[in-house]
Amino acid sequence: MSAAGPPRANNNNTEAWASFDDHIVHGGSAVIDMENTDDTSGSSFEDVGEMHQRMKEEEEEEEADEGEEADADFLGVKGFKGQLGRQVADQVWQAGKRQASRAFNLYANIDILRPYFDVEPVQVRSRLLESLVPVRMIDFPQKIAGELYGPLMLVFTLVAILLHGMKTSGTVIREGTLMGTAIGTCFGYWLGVSSLVYFLAYLLNAQITMLQTLSLMGYGLFSHCVVLLVSYNLHFHLLFYALWLLLGGLSTLRMVTALLSRTVGSTPRLLLCATVSLLHMLFLLYLHFAYHKMVEGLLDTLEGSNVAAMQRVARDVEGAGPNITARALGLALAM
């Protein structure tokens, strides 16, 4: 009895484990069947959520459209003033911005010209003296100062000397006409002849820039200033011719040697140097002899019509009666 007990227990355990395995297999098949089955309950809930979300978005879009219409109505009635104020403020801001940029550009342009006038008085004095000293070395390019302070001051000095010469010659003319004619003559020569020389130098392949040409021709006017200042105060023609040959010749030789050192070829050198020499020397003769007569003739031409009108009025006054005389006098005073 005791010996038969344990095998029976083992049989019971084996059956228990077999039943547990059967449950596991059935349970696994049940899980697999649940996964493979179509459960439409979840999808129906998801569809309801999506519909609710769409309805909510449509309501928000309708509210936004209604809000935009309300804003448009508000702008049309009460918001016009606010919109106009914003436009005015924007225009004021743009105008101030343009003025600021214009001022900045003006300062930038002035700053660009600053290096051309940044020169010490000692350098200007030495360059004035060097403009009367020719340099014999023409095998290598001579140094030409690239600044405009000295030439510009010489042009204004020449204008003042011409005005002084017109005053000392006893010419009675209007101040504005005299000043304008002198400035136009001096600046016209400096800028015009410099442009012509630079154009010829460009055609003849001379190594010189426009700035150097302006500086060279401007410092060449130093001899003109000295000769005219002496000849206007000491009225001797022989003295003028002597200074014209001496100082004018030295100044011309200085410019010629500078151009020779920067030009290659005999024919280009001859053409360029001859042009500069003739213009430089003849301009000094013109300022001394023909400038005063040219100004007086120009003024006579400009004022001739007014003088003729006054003379006609005077003749009418002499040959007319008292009423016509008074009327003519009034017309003359009005003119």
GROMACS .gro file of C-alpha atoms in nm:
model
  335
    1MET     CA    1   0.000   0.000   0.000
    2SER     CA    2   0.276   0.227   0.100
    3ALA     CA    3   0.476   0.127  -0.207
    4ALA     CA    4   0.193   0.196  -0.447
    5GLY     CA    5   0.127   0.546  -0.311
    6PRO     CA    6   0.405   0.751  -0.475
    7PRO     CA    7   0.343   0.643  -0.835
    8ARG     CA    8  -0.018   0.746  -0.798
    9ALA     CA    9   0.092   1.086  -0.678
   10ASN     CA   10   0.322   1.119  -0.975
   11ASN     CA   11   0.039   1.035  -1.208
   12ASN     CA   12  -0.173   1.305  -1.051
   13ASN     CA   13   0.105   1.562  -1.095
   14THR     CA   14   0.151   1.461  -1.456
   15GLU     CA   15  -0.217   1.511  -1.526
   16ALA     CA   16  -0.212   1.849  -1.354
   17TRP     CA   17   0.076   1.970  -1.563
   18ALA     CA   18  -0.089   1.834  -1.876
   19SER     CA   19  -0.410   2.021  -1.798
   20PHE     CA   20  -0.203   2.342  -1.732
   21ASP     CA   21  -0.033   2.300  -2.069
   22ASP     CA   22  -0.368   2.256  -2.235
   23HIS     CA   23  -0.486   2.578  -2.071
   24ILE     CA   24  -0.176   2.760  -2.191
   25VAL     CA   25  -0.226   2.640  -2.548
   26HIS     CA   26  -0.594   2.731  -2.542
   27GLY     CA   27  -0.519   3.062  -2.383
   28GLY     CA   28  -0.257   3.141  -2.649
   29SER     CA   29  -0.497   3.054  -2.923
   30ALA     CA   30  -0.757   3.277  -2.756
   31VAL     CA   31  -0.510   3.570  -2.750
   32ILE     CA   32  -0.422   3.513  -3.114
   33ASP     CA   33  -0.791   3.502  -3.206
   34MET     CA   34  -0.853   3.831  -3.020
   35GLU     CA   35  -0.572   3.998  -3.206
   36ASN     CA   36  -0.694   3.877  -3.544
   37THR     CA   37  -1.056   3.970  -3.485
   38ASP     CA   38  -1.201   4.300  -3.611
   39ASP     CA   39  -1.282   4.522  -3.319
   40THR     CA   40  -1.474   4.817  -3.467
   41SER     CA   41  -1.547   4.979  -3.138
   42GLY     CA   42  -1.210   5.164  -3.125
   43SER     CA   43  -1.236   5.289  -3.484
   44SER     CA   44  -1.585   5.423  -3.420
   45PHE     CA   45  -1.459   5.624  -3.123
   46GLU     CA   46  -1.173   5.762  -3.336
   47ASP     CA   47  -1.418   5.868  -3.610
   48VAL     CA   48  -1.630   6.050  -3.357
   49GLY     CA   49  -1.320   6.236  -3.228
   50GLU     CA   50  -1.219   6.339  -3.579
   51MET     CA   51  -1.568   6.466  -3.657
   52HIS     CA   52  -1.572   6.665  -3.336
   53GLN     CA   53  -1.230   6.816  -3.420
   54ARG     CA   54  -1.347   6.913  -3.770
   55MET     CA   55  -1.660   7.078  -3.637
   56LYS     CA   56  -1.453   7.270  -3.387
   57GLU     CA   57  -1.212   7.391  -3.661
   58GLU     CA   58  -1.503   7.499  -3.882
   59GLU     CA   59  -1.653   7.695  -3.594
   60GLU     CA   60  -1.317   7.867  -3.532
   61GLU     CA   61  -1.286   7.957  -3.903
   62GLU     CA   62  -1.637   8.104  -3.902
   63GLU     CA   63  -1.558   8.305  -3.589
   64ALA     CA   64  -1.235   8.431  -3.750
   65ASP     CA   65  -1.425   8.538  -4.065
   66GLU     CA   66  -1.683   8.717  -3.855
   67GLY     CA   67  -1.403   8.887  -3.662
   68GLU     CA   68  -1.236   9.006  -3.985
   69GLU     CA   69  -1.566   9.143  -4.111
   70ALA     CA   70  -1.616   9.322  -3.781
   71ASP     CA   71  -1.262   9.464  -3.798
   72ALA     CA   72  -1.326   9.579  -4.154
   73ASP     CA   73  -1.645   9.753  -4.044
   74PHE     CA   74  -1.460   9.908  -3.752
   75LEU     CA   75  -1.180  10.034  -3.978
   76GLY     CA   76  -1.435  10.168  -4.221
   77VAL     CA   77  -1.608  10.374  -3.951
   78LYS     CA   78  -1.375  10.441  -3.660
   79GLY     CA   79  -1.040  10.291  -3.761
   80PHE     CA   80  -0.981  10.536  -4.048
   81LYS     CA   81  -0.816  10.785  -3.816
   82GLY     CA   82  -0.581  10.523  -3.678
   83GLN     CA   83  -0.486  10.404  -4.024
   84LEU     CA   84  -0.429  10.763  -4.141
   85GLY     CA   85  -0.211  10.829  -3.836
   86ARG     CA   86   0.002  10.526  -3.912
   87GLN     CA   87   0.046  10.639  -4.271
   88VAL     CA   88   0.149  10.990  -4.163
   89ALA     CA   89   0.396  10.848  -3.911
   90ASP     CA   90   0.539  10.620  -4.178
   91GLN     CA   91   0.581  10.912  -4.419
   92VAL     CA   92   0.752  11.123  -4.151
   93TRP     CA   93   0.986  10.836  -4.072
   94GLN     CA   94   1.074  10.787  -4.439
   95ALA     CA   95   1.139  11.162  -4.485
   96GLY     CA   96   1.368  11.171  -4.183
   97LYS     CA   97   1.549  10.863  -4.307
   98ARG     CA   98   1.607  11.022  -4.647
   99GLN     CA   99   1.739  11.343  -4.491
  100ALA     CA  100   1.974  11.149  -4.267
  101SER     CA  101   2.104  10.940  -4.556
  102ARG     CA  102   2.149  11.257  -4.766
  103ALA     CA  103   2.349  11.424  -4.490
  104PHE     CA  104   2.559  11.112  -4.447
  105ASN     CA  105   2.626  11.096  -4.821
  106LEU     CA  106   2.726  11.463  -4.826
  107TYR     CA  107   2.969  11.407  -4.540
  108ALA     CA  108   3.105  11.100  -4.719
  109ASN     CA  109   3.160  11.301  -5.038
  110ILE     CA  110   3.342  11.573  -4.846
  111ASP     CA  111   3.550  11.307  -4.677
  112ILE     CA  112   3.648  11.172  -5.019
  113LEU     CA  113   3.790  11.513  -5.118
  114ARG     CA  114   3.978  11.559  -4.791
  115PRO     CA  115   4.304  11.381  -4.895
  116TYR     CA  116   4.343  11.616  -5.193
  117PHE     CA  117   4.352  11.921  -4.962
  118ASP     CA  118   4.544  11.769  -4.671
  119VAL     CA  119   4.875  11.953  -4.715
  120GLU     CA  120   5.101  12.156  -4.488
  121PRO     CA  121   5.181  12.524  -4.564
  122VAL     CA  122   5.550  12.438  -4.575
  123GLN     CA  123   5.486  12.188  -4.854
  124VAL     CA  124   5.284  12.445  -5.049
  125ARG     CA  125   5.566  12.700  -5.018
  126SER     CA  126   5.827  12.452  -5.139
  127ARG     CA  127   5.610  12.349  -5.433
  128LEU     CA  128   5.558  12.714  -5.532
  129LEU     CA  129   5.933  12.763  -5.547
  130GLU     CA  130   5.985  12.433  -5.729
  131SER     CA  131   5.737  12.543  -5.997
  132LEU     CA  132   6.003  12.793  -6.115
  133VAL     CA  133   6.295  12.548  -6.108
  134PRO     CA  134   6.317  12.314  -6.411
  135VAL     CA  135   6.448  11.962  -6.352
  136ARG     CA  136   6.695  11.838  -6.611
  137MET     CA  137   6.639  11.467  -6.544
  138ILE     CA  138   6.393  11.334  -6.800
  139ASP     CA  139   6.501  10.971  -6.817
  140PHE     CA  140   6.281  10.877  -6.522
  141PRO     CA  141   5.930  11.002  -6.442
  142GLN     CA  142   5.941  11.311  -6.224
  143LYS     CA  143   5.729  11.328  -5.913
  144ILE     CA  144   5.417  11.546  -5.950
  145ALA     CA  145   5.222  11.643  -5.640
  146GLY     CA  146   4.868  11.506  -5.641
  147GLU     CA  147   4.691  11.775  -5.438
  148LEU     CA  148   4.455  12.061  -5.519
  149TYR     CA  149   4.497  12.302  -5.228
  150GLY     CA  150   4.788  12.496  -5.378
  151PRO     CA  151   4.645  12.519  -5.734
  152LEU     CA  152   4.304  12.629  -5.604
  153MET     CA  153   4.456  12.903  -5.390
  154LEU     CA  154   4.664  13.022  -5.686
  155VAL     CA  155   4.353  13.045  -5.904
  156PHE     CA  156   4.175  13.257  -5.641
  157THR     CA  157   4.489  13.470  -5.603
  158LEU     CA  158   4.494  13.528  -5.977
  159VAL     CA  159   4.128  13.636  -5.961
  160ALA     CA  160   4.213  13.888  -5.688
  161ILE     CA  161   4.508  14.024  -5.892
  162LEU     CA  162   4.285  14.071  -6.197
  163LEU     CA  163   4.036  14.264  -5.985
  164HIS     CA  164   4.319  14.477  -5.853
  165GLY     CA  165   4.437  14.547  -6.207
  166MET     CA  166   4.091  14.657  -6.314
  167LYS     CA  167   4.069  14.890  -6.016
  168THR     CA  168   4.409  15.050  -6.081
  169SER     CA  169   4.336  15.097  -6.453
  170GLY     CA  170   4.042  15.326  -6.373
  171THR     CA  171   3.777  15.103  -6.532
  172VAL     CA  172   3.434  15.185  -6.389
  173ILE     CA  173   3.213  14.875  -6.408
  174ARG     CA  174   2.975  14.687  -6.188
  175GLU     CA  175   3.127  14.472  -5.915
  176GLY     CA  176   2.926  14.160  -5.991
  177THR     CA  177   3.019  14.160  -6.358
  178LEU     CA  178   3.387  14.214  -6.279
  179MET     CA  179   3.400  13.934  -6.023
  180GLY     CA  180   3.213  13.687  -6.240
  181THR     CA  181   3.429  13.758  -6.545
  182ALA     CA  182   3.753  13.714  -6.349
  183ILE     CA  183   3.640  13.388  -6.188
  184GLY     CA  184   3.514  13.250  -6.520
  185THR     CA  185   3.839  13.341  -6.697
  186CYS     CA  186   4.074  13.192  -6.438
  187PHE     CA  187   3.880  12.876  -6.363
  188GLY     CA  188   3.800  12.829  -6.731
  189TYR     CA  189   4.168  12.835  -6.821
  190TRP     CA  190   4.274  12.606  -6.537
  191LEU     CA  191   4.007  12.342  -6.591
  192GLY     CA  192   3.987  12.373  -6.969
  193VAL     CA  193   4.361  12.361  -7.041
  194SER     CA  194   4.412  12.083  -6.786
  195SER     CA  195   4.141  11.876  -6.953
  196LEU     CA  196   4.294  11.940  -7.297
  197VAL     CA  197   4.643  11.844  -7.179
  198TYR     CA  198   4.515  11.529  -7.012
  199PHE     CA  199   4.327  11.433  -7.329
  200LEU     CA  200   4.639  11.480  -7.539
  201ALA     CA  201   4.846  11.289  -7.285
  202TYR     CA  202   4.596  11.004  -7.299
  203LEU     CA  203   4.613  10.995  -7.679
  204LEU     CA  204   4.993  11.013  -7.678
  205ASN     CA  205   5.028  10.748  -7.405
  206ALA     CA  206   5.181  10.980  -7.145
  207GLN     CA  207   5.192  10.847  -6.789
  208ILE     CA  208   5.000  11.122  -6.606
  209THR     CA  209   4.666  11.135  -6.428
  210MET     CA  210   4.400  11.405  -6.429
  211LEU     CA  211   4.481  11.500  -6.070
  212GLN     CA  212   4.849  11.540  -6.153
  213THR     CA  213   4.760  11.748  -6.460
  214LEU     CA  214   4.545  11.983  -6.251
  215SER     CA  215   4.823  12.016  -5.994
  216LEU     CA  216   5.092  12.079  -6.258
  217MET     CA  217   4.893  12.342  -6.447
  218GLY     CA  218   4.772  12.502  -6.125
  219TYR     CA  219   5.119  12.550  -5.978
  220GLY     CA  220   5.225  12.686  -6.318
  221LEU     CA  221   4.998  12.987  -6.251
  222PHE     CA  222   5.237  13.106  -5.979
  223SER     CA  223   5.449  13.283  -6.242
  224HIS     CA  224   5.137  13.454  -6.382
  225CYS     CA  225   5.046  13.585  -6.037
  226VAL     CA  226   5.393  13.732  -5.976
  227VAL     CA  227   5.427  13.889  -6.322
  228LEU     CA  228   5.079  14.046  -6.320
  229LEU     CA  229   5.112  14.175  -5.966
  230VAL     CA  230   5.437  14.355  -6.050
  231SER     CA  231   5.321  14.483  -6.390
  232TYR     CA  232   4.992  14.622  -6.253
  233ASN     CA  233   5.177  14.833  -5.998
  234LEU     CA  234   5.482  14.926  -6.209
  235HIS     CA  235   5.362  15.025  -6.554
  236PHE     CA  236   5.670  14.947  -6.762
  237HIS     CA  237   5.632  14.733  -7.069
  238LEU     CA  238   5.998  14.638  -7.075
  239LEU     CA  239   5.973  14.515  -6.719
  240PHE     CA  240   5.668  14.308  -6.810
  241TYR     CA  241   5.841  14.148  -7.110
  242ALA     CA  242   6.148  14.071  -6.900
  243LEU     CA  243   5.939  13.903  -6.628
  244TRP     CA  244   5.730  13.728  -6.892
  245LEU     CA  245   6.039  13.572  -7.047
  246LEU     CA  246   6.210  13.496  -6.716
  247LEU     CA  247   5.939  13.373  -6.482
  248GLY     CA  248   5.699  13.255  -6.748
  249GLY     CA  249   5.979  13.074  -6.930
  250LEU     CA  250   6.100  12.902  -6.611
  251SER     CA  251   5.749  12.791  -6.523
  252THR     CA  252   5.696  12.659  -6.876
  253LEU     CA  253   6.025  12.469  -6.869
  254ARG     CA  254   5.927  12.312  -6.539
  255MET     CA  255   5.603  12.179  -6.686
  256VAL     CA  256   5.770  12.073  -7.009
  257THR     CA  257   6.041  11.870  -6.834
  258ALA     CA  258   5.779  11.699  -6.618
  259LEU     CA  259   5.580  11.600  -6.926
  260LEU     CA  260   5.895  11.491  -7.114
  261SER     CA  261   5.985  11.253  -6.833
  262ARG     CA  262   5.643  11.086  -6.861
  263THR     CA  263   5.612  11.065  -7.241
  264VAL     CA  264   5.782  10.821  -7.478
  265GLY     CA  265   5.870  10.912  -7.836
  266SER     CA  266   5.997  11.231  -7.999
  267THR     CA  267   5.678  11.319  -8.188
  268PRO     CA  268   5.440  11.278  -7.886
  269ARG     CA  269   5.682  11.480  -7.673
  270LEU     CA  270   5.704  11.761  -7.927
  271LEU     CA  271   5.326  11.783  -7.974
  272LEU     CA  272   5.240  11.775  -7.602
  273CYS     CA  273   5.513  12.015  -7.489
  274ALA     CA  274   5.447  12.263  -7.770
  275THR     CA  275   5.077  12.276  -7.681
  276VAL     CA  276   5.147  12.339  -7.313
  277SER     CA  277   5.413  12.603  -7.384
  278LEU     CA  278   5.198  12.805  -7.626
  279LEU     CA  279   4.888  12.801  -7.405
  280HIS     CA  280   5.083  12.891  -7.093
  281MET     CA  281   5.278  13.183  -7.239
  282LEU     CA  282   4.992  13.323  -7.448
  283PHE     CA  283   4.754  13.323  -7.153
  284LEU     CA  284   4.989  13.554  -6.963
  285LEU     CA  285   5.002  13.793  -7.259
  286TYR     CA  286   4.625  13.785  -7.284
  287LEU     CA  287   4.578  13.871  -6.917
  288HIS     CA  288   4.814  14.167  -6.941
  289PHE     CA  289   4.706  14.326  -7.270
  290ALA     CA  290   4.368  14.197  -7.386
  291TYR     CA  291   4.177  14.108  -7.071
  292HIS     CA  292   4.084  14.467  -6.978
  293LYS     CA  293   3.973  14.552  -7.331
  294MET     CA  294   3.771  14.232  -7.354
  295VAL     CA  295   3.589  14.309  -7.029
  296GLU     CA  296   3.517  14.668  -7.129
  297GLY     CA  297   3.385  14.559  -7.469
  298LEU     CA  298   3.167  14.296  -7.307
  299LEU     CA  299   3.022  14.549  -7.065
  300ASP     CA  300   2.959  14.800  -7.344
  301THR     CA  301   2.771  14.531  -7.534
  302LEU     CA  302   2.562  14.434  -7.231
  303GLU     CA  303   2.483  14.792  -7.125
  304GLY     CA  304   2.447  14.943  -7.473
  305SER     CA  305   2.073  14.874  -7.496
  306ASN     CA  306   2.002  15.047  -7.164
  307VAL     CA  307   2.208  15.354  -7.264
  308ALA     CA  308   2.031  15.381  -7.600
  309ALA     CA  309   1.692  15.365  -7.430
  310MET     CA  310   1.787  15.646  -7.192
  311GLN     CA  311   1.907  15.861  -7.485
  312ARG     CA  312   1.578  15.811  -7.671
  313VAL     CA  313   1.385  15.917  -7.364
  314ALA     CA  314   1.597  16.231  -7.334
  315ARG     CA  315   1.527  16.328  -7.698
  316ASP     CA  316   1.154  16.277  -7.648
  317VAL     CA  317   1.163  16.499  -7.342
  318GLU     CA  318   1.326  16.787  -7.532
  319GLY     CA  319   1.077  16.787  -7.823
  320ALA     CA  320   0.749  16.722  -7.641
  321GLY     CA  321   0.504  16.928  -7.438
  322PRO     CA  322   0.474  16.948  -7.058
  323ASN     CA  323   0.242  16.647  -7.025
  324ILE     CA  324   0.452  16.431  -7.251
  325THR     CA  325   0.763  16.554  -7.066
  326ALA     CA  326   0.628  16.443  -6.732
  327ARG     CA  327   0.521  16.108  -6.874
  328ALA     CA  328   0.862  16.050  -7.031
  329LEU     CA  329   1.039  16.141  -6.706
  330GLY     CA  330   0.824  15.890  -6.520
  331LEU     CA  331   0.907  15.623  -6.776
  332ALA     CA  332   1.277  15.702  -6.745
  333LEU     CA  333   1.267  15.679  -6.368
  334ALA     CA  334   1.079  15.352  -6.388
  335MET     CA  335   1.344  15.208  -6.616
   0.00000   0.00000   0.00000
